PDB file of C-alpha atoms in Angstrom:
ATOM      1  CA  UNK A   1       0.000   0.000   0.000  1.00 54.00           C
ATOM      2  CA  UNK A   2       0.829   3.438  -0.052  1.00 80.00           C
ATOM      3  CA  UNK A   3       1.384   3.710   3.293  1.00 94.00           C
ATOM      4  CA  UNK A   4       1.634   2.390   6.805  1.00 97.00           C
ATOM      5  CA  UNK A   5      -1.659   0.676   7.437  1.00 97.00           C
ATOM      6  CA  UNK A   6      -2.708  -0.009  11.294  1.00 98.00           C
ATOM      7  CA  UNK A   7      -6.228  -1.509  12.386  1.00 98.00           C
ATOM      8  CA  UNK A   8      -7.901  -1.004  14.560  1.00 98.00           C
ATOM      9  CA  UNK A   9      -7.751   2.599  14.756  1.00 97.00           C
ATOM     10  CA  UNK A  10      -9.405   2.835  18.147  1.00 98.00           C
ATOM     11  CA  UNK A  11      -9.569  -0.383  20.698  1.00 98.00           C
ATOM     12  CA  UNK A  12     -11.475  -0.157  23.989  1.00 98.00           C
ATOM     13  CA  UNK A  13     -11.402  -3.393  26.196  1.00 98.00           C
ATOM     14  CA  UNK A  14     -11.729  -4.548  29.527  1.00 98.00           C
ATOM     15  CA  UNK A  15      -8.916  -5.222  32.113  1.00 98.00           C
ATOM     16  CA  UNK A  16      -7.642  -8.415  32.013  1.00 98.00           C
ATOM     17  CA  UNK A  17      -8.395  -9.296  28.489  1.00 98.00           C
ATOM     18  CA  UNK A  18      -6.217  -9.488  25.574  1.00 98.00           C
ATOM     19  CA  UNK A  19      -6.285  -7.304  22.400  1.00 98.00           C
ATOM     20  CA  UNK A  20      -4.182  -7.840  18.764  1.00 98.00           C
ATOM     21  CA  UNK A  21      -2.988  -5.150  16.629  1.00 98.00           C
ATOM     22  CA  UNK A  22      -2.342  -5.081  13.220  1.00 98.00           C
ATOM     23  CA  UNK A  23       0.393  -3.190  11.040  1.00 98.00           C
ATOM     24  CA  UNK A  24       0.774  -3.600   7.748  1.00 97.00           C
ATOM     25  CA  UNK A  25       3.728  -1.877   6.284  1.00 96.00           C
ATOM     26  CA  UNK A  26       4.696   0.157   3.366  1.00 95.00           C
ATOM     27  CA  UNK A  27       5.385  -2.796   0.760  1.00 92.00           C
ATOM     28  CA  UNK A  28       9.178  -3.472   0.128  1.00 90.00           C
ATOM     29  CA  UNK A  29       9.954  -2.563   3.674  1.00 92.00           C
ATOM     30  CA  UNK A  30      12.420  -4.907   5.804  1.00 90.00           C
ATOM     31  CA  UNK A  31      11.952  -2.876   8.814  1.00 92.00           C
ATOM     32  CA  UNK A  32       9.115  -2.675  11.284  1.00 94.00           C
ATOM     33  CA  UNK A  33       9.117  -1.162  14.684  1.00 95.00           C
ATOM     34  CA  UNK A  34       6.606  -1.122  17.369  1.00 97.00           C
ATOM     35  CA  UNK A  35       6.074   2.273  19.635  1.00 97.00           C
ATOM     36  CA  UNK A  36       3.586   3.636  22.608  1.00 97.00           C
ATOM     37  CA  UNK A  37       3.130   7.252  23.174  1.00 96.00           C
ATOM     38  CA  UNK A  38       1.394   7.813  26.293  1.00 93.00           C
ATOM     39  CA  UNK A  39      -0.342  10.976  26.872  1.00 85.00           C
ATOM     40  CA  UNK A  40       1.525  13.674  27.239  1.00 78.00           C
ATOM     41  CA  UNK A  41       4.900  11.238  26.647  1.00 84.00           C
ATOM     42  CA  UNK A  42       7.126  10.356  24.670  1.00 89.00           C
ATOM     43  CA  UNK A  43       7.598   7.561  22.072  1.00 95.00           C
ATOM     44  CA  UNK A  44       8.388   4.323  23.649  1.00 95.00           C
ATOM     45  CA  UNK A  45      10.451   1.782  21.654  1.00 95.00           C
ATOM     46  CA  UNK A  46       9.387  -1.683  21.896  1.00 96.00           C
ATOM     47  CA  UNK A  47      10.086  -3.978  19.560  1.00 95.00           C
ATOM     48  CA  UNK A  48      12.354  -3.974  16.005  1.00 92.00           C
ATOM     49  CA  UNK A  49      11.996  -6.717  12.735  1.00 93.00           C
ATOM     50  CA  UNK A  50      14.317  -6.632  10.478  1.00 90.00           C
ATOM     51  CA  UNK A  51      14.077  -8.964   8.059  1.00 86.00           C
ATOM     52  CA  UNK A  52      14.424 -12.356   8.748  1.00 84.00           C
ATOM     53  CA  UNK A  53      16.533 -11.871  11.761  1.00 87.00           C
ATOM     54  CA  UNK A  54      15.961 -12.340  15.826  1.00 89.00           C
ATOM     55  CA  UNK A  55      13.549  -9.503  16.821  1.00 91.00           C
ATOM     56  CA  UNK A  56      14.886  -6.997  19.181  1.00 91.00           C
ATOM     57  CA  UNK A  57      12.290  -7.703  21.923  1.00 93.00           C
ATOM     58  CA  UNK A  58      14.477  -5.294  24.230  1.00 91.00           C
ATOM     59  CA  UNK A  59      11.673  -2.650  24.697  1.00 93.00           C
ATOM     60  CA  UNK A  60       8.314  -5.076  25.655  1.00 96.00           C
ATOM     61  CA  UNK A  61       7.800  -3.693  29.067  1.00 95.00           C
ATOM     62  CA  UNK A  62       6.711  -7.260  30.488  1.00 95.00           C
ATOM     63  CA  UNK A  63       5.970 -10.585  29.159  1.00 96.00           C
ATOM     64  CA  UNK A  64       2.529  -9.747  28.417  1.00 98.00           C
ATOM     65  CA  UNK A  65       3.965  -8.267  25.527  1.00 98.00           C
ATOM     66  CA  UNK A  66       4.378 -10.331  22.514  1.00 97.00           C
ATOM     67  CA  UNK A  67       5.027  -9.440  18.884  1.00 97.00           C
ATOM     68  CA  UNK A  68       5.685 -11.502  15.403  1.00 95.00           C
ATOM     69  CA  UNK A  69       5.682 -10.145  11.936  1.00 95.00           C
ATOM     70  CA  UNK A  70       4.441 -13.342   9.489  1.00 85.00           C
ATOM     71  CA  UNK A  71       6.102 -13.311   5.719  1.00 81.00           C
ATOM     72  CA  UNK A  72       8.071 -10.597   6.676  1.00 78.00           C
ATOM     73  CA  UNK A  73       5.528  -8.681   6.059  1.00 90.00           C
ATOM     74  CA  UNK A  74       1.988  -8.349   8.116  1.00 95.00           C
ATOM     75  CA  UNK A  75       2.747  -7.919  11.942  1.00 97.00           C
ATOM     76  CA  UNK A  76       0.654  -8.329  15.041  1.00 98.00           C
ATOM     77  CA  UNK A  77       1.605  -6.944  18.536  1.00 98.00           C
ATOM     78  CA  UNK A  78      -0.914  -8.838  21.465  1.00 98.00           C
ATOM     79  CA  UNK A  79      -1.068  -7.509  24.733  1.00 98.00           C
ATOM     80  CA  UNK A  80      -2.460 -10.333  27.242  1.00 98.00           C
ATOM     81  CA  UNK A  81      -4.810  -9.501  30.286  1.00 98.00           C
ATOM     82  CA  UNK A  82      -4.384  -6.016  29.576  1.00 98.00           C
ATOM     83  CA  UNK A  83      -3.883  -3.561  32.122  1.00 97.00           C
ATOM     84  CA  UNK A  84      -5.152  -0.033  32.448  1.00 96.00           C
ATOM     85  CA  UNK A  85      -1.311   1.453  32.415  1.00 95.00           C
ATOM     86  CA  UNK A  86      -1.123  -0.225  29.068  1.00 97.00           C
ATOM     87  CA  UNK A  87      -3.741   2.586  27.704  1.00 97.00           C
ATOM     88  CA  UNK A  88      -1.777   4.408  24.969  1.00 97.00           C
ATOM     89  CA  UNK A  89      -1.472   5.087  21.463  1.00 97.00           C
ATOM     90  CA  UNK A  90       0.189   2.213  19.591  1.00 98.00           C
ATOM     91  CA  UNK A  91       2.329   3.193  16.900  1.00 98.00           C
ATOM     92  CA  UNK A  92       4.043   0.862  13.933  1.00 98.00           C
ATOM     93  CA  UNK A  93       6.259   2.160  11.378  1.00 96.00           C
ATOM     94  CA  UNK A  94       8.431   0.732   8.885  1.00 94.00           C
ATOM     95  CA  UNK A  95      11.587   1.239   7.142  1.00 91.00           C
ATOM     96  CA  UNK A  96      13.753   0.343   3.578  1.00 88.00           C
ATOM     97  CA  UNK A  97      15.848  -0.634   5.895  1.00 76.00           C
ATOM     98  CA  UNK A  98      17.520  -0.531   9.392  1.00 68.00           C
ATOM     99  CA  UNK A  99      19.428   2.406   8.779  1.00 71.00           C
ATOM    100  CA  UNK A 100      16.186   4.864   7.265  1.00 79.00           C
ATOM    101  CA  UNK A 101      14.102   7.126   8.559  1.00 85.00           C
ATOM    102  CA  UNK A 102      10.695   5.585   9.322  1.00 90.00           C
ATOM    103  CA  UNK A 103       7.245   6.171   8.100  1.00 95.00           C
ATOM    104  CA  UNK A 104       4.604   5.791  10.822  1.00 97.00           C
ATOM    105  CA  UNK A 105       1.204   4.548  10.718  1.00 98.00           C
ATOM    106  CA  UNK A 106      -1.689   6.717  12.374  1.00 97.00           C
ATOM    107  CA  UNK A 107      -1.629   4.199  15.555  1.00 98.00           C
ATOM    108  CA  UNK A 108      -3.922   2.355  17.522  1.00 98.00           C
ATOM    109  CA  UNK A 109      -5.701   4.248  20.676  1.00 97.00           C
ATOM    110  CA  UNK A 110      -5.772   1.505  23.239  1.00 98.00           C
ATOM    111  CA  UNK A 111      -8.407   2.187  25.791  1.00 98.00           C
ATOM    112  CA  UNK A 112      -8.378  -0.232  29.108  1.00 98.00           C
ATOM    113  CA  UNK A 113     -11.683   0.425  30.737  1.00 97.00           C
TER     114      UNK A 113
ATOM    115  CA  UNK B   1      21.922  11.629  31.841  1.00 64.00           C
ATOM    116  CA  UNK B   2      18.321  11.020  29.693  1.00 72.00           C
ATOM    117  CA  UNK B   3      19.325   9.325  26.404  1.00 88.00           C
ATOM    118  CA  UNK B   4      17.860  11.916  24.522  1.00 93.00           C
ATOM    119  CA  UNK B   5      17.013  15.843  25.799  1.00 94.00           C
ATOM    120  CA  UNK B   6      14.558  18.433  24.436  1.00 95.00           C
ATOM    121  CA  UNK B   7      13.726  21.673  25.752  1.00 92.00           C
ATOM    122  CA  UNK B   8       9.936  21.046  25.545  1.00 91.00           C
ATOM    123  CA  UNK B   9       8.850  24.627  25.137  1.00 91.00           C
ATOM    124  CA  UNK B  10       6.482  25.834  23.889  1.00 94.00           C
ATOM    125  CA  UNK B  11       8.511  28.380  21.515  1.00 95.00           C
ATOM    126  CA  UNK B  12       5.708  31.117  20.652  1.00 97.00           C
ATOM    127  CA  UNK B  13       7.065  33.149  17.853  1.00 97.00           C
ATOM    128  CA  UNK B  14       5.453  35.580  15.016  1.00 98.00           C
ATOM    129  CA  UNK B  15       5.570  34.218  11.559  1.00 98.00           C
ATOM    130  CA  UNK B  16       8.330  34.813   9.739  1.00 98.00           C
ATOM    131  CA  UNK B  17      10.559  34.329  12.703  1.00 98.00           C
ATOM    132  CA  UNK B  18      13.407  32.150  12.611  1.00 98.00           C
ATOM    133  CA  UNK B  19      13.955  30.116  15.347  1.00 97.00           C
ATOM    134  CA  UNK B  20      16.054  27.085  16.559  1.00 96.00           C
ATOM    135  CA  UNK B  21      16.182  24.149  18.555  1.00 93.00           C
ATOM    136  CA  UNK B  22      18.711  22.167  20.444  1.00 94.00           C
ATOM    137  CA  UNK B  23      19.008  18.240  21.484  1.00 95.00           C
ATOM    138  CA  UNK B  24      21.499  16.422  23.786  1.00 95.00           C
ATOM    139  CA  UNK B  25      21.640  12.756  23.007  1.00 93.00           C
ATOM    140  CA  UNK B  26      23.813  10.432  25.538  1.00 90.00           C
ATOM    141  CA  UNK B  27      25.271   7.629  23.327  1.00 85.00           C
ATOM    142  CA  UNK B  28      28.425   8.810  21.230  1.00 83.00           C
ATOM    143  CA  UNK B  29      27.931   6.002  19.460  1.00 82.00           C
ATOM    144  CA  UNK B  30      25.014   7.175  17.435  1.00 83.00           C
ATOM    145  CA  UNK B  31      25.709   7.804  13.791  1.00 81.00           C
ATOM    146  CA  UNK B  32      22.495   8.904  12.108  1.00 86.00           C
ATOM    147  CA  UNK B  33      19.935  11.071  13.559  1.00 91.00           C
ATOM    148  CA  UNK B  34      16.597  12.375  12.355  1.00 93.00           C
ATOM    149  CA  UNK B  35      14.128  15.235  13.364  1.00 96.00           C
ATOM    150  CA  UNK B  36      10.487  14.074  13.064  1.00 97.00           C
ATOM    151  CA  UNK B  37       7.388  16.593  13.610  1.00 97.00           C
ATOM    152  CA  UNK B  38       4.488  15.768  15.132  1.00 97.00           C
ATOM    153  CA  UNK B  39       1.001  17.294  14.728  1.00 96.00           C
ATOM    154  CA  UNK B  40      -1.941  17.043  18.070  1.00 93.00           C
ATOM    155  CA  UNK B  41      -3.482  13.782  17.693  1.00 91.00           C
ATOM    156  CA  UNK B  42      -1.475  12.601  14.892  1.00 95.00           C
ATOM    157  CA  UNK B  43       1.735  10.342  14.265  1.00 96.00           C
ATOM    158  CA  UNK B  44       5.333  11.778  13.920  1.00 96.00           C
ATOM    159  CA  UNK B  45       6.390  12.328  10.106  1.00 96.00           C
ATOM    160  CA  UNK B  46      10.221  12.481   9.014  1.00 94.00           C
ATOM    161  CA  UNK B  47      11.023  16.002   8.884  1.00 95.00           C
ATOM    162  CA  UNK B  48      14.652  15.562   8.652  1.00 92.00           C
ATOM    163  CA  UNK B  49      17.720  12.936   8.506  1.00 89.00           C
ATOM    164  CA  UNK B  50      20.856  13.948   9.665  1.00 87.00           C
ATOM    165  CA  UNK B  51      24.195  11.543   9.021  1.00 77.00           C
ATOM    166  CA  UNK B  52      26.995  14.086   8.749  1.00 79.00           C
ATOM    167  CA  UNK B  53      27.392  17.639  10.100  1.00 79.00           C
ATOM    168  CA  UNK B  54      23.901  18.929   8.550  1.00 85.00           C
ATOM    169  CA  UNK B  55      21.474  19.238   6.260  1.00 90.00           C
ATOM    170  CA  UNK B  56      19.580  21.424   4.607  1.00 92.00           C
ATOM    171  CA  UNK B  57      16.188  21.584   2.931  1.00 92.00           C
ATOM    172  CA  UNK B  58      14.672  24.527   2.227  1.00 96.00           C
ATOM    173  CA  UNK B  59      13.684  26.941   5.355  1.00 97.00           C
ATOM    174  CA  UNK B  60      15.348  23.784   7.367  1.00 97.00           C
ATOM    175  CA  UNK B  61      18.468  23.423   8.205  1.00 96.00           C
ATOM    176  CA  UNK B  62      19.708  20.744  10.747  1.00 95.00           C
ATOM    177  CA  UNK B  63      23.465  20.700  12.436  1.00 94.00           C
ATOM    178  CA  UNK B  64      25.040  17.944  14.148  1.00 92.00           C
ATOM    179  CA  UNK B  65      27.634  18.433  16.890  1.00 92.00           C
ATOM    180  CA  UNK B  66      29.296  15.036  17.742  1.00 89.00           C
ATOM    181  CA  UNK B  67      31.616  16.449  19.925  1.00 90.00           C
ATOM    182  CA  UNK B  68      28.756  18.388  22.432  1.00 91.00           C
ATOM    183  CA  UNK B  69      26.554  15.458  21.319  1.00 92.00           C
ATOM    184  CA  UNK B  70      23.980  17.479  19.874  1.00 91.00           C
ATOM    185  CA  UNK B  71      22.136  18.545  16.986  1.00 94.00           C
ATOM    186  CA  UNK B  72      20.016  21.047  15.942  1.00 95.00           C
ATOM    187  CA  UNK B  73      16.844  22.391  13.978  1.00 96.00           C
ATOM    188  CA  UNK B  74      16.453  25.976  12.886  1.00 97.00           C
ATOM    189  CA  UNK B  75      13.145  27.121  10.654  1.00 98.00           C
ATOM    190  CA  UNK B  76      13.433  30.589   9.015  1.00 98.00           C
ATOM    191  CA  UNK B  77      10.604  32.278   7.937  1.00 98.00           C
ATOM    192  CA  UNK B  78       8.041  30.307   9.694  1.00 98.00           C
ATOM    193  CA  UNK B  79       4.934  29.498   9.183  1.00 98.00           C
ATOM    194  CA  UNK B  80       1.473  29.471  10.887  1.00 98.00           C
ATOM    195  CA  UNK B  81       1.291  25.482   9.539  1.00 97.00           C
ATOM    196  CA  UNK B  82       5.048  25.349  10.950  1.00 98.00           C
ATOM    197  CA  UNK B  83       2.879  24.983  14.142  1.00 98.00           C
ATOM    198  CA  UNK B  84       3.474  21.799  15.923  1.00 97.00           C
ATOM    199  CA  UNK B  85       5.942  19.578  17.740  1.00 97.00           C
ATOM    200  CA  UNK B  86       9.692  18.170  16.714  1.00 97.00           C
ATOM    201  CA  UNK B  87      11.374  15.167  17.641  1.00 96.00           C
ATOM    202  CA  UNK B  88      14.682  14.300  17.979  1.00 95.00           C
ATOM    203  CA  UNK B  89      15.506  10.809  17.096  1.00 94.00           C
ATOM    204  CA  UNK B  90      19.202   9.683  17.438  1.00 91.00           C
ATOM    205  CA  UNK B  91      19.701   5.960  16.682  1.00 84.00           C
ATOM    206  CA  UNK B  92      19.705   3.620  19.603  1.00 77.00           C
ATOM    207  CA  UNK B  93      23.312   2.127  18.769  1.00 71.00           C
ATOM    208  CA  UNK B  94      26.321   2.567  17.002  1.00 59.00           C
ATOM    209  CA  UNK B  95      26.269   1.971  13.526  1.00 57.00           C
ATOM    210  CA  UNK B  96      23.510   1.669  10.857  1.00 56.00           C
ATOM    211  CA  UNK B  97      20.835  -0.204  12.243  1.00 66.00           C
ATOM    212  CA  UNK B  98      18.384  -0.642  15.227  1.00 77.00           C
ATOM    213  CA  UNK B  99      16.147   1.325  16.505  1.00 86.00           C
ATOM    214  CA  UNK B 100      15.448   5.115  16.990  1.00 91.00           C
ATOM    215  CA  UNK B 101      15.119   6.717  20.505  1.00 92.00           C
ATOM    216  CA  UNK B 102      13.115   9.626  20.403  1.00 94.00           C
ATOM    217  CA  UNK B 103      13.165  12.755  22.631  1.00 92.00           C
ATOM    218  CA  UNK B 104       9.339  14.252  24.397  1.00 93.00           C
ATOM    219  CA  UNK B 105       9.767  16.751  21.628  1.00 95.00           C
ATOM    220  CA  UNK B 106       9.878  20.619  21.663  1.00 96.00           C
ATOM    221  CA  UNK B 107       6.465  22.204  20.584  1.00 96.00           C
ATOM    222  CA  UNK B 108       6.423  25.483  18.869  1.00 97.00           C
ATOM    223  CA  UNK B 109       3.006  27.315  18.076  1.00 97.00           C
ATOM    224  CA  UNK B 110       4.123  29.827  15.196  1.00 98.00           C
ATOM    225  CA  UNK B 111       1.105  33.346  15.522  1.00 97.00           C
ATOM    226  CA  UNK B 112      -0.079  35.598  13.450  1.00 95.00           C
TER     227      UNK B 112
END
């Protein structure tokens, strides 16, 4: 696609349940990175694909945390029994490359009610 | 030492102003930086990338300082849709690859 696509755009769900997002990235694109902004924060790295190599995980704030990008392509973040601290926006972006500039999708709001 | 410092503002300035700002980053390792804007509400677009001592692209110029470890932004002639917040990105690690850490950004409201 032309750009970064993320679904769903908005997410409200109840404490202790678990939610998937979805990024699909700019076609071509090796890289894919996974951020939270918080409101009022700053971005908050938490995971990095790059191509077919080991993740870098180093930035999933717990084990609820889990990410995997299928085909090198399509990725999904879950967050299991979500917690209200884990309300933010979720932001994926991608990349030619791990040394480019990224393109961001418009994010997921993640409500925990 | 945060890994990577922005004065947050906000800068209020008339159009047509020119003005400037400044980010620390903590890892002398870093080799390519970028400055990313972000409007309310909305996700942060590439302004800017930075691999040498600057860059420049039209009103925009960015400078990098490795030996301070900083680099900075300066807009001349600004605009009212200038309006809006920058982010400093240095890379995570030395080299070419990994992620970018990103500053809270400085936010700069340009007036009539």
């Amino acid at each position: 696609g032309a750009g970064v696509s993320q679904s769903p755009s908005n997410k409200v769900t109840e404490k202790g349940k678990d939610v998937e997002l979805r990024c699909d990235p700019i076609s071509g694109h090796t890289a894919l990175y996974w951020y939270r902004q918080s409101l009022g924060q700053g971005l908050e790295f938490l995971i990095y694909f790059q191509g077919n190599s080991a993740p870098d995980k180093s930035g999933l704030p717990s084990d609820r945390f889990s990410a995997e990008r299928t085909g090198g392509s399509v990725s999904t973040l879950t967050i299991q029994r979500t917690q209200q601290e884990d309300s933010a926006v979720y932001l994926c972006a991608s990349a030619e490359g791990g040394g480019y500039g990224y393109t961001f999708g418009s994010g997921t709001r993640l409500t925990v009610v | 030492r945060k890994e990577v410092e922005q004065d947050p503002g906000p800068f209020n300035v008339p159009e047509g102003a020119t003005v400037a700002f400044n980010c620390t980053y903590s890892n002398s390792a870093s080799q390519s930086f970028f400055w990313y804007r972000q409007d309310c509400r909305k996700e942060p677009k590439l302004l800017m990338s930075v691999y040498s001592s600057g860059n420049e692209d039209g009103r925009f110029t960015a400078q990098l300082n490795r030996a301070s470890q900083y680099i900075s932004l300066l807009i001349r002639d600004s605009k009212l849709s200038d309006s809006a917040t920058y982010l400093c990105a240095p890379r995570a690690y030395g080299g070419s690859q990994g992620n970018l850490i990103f500053g809270k950004g400085t936010k700069l409201s340009v007036k009539p």
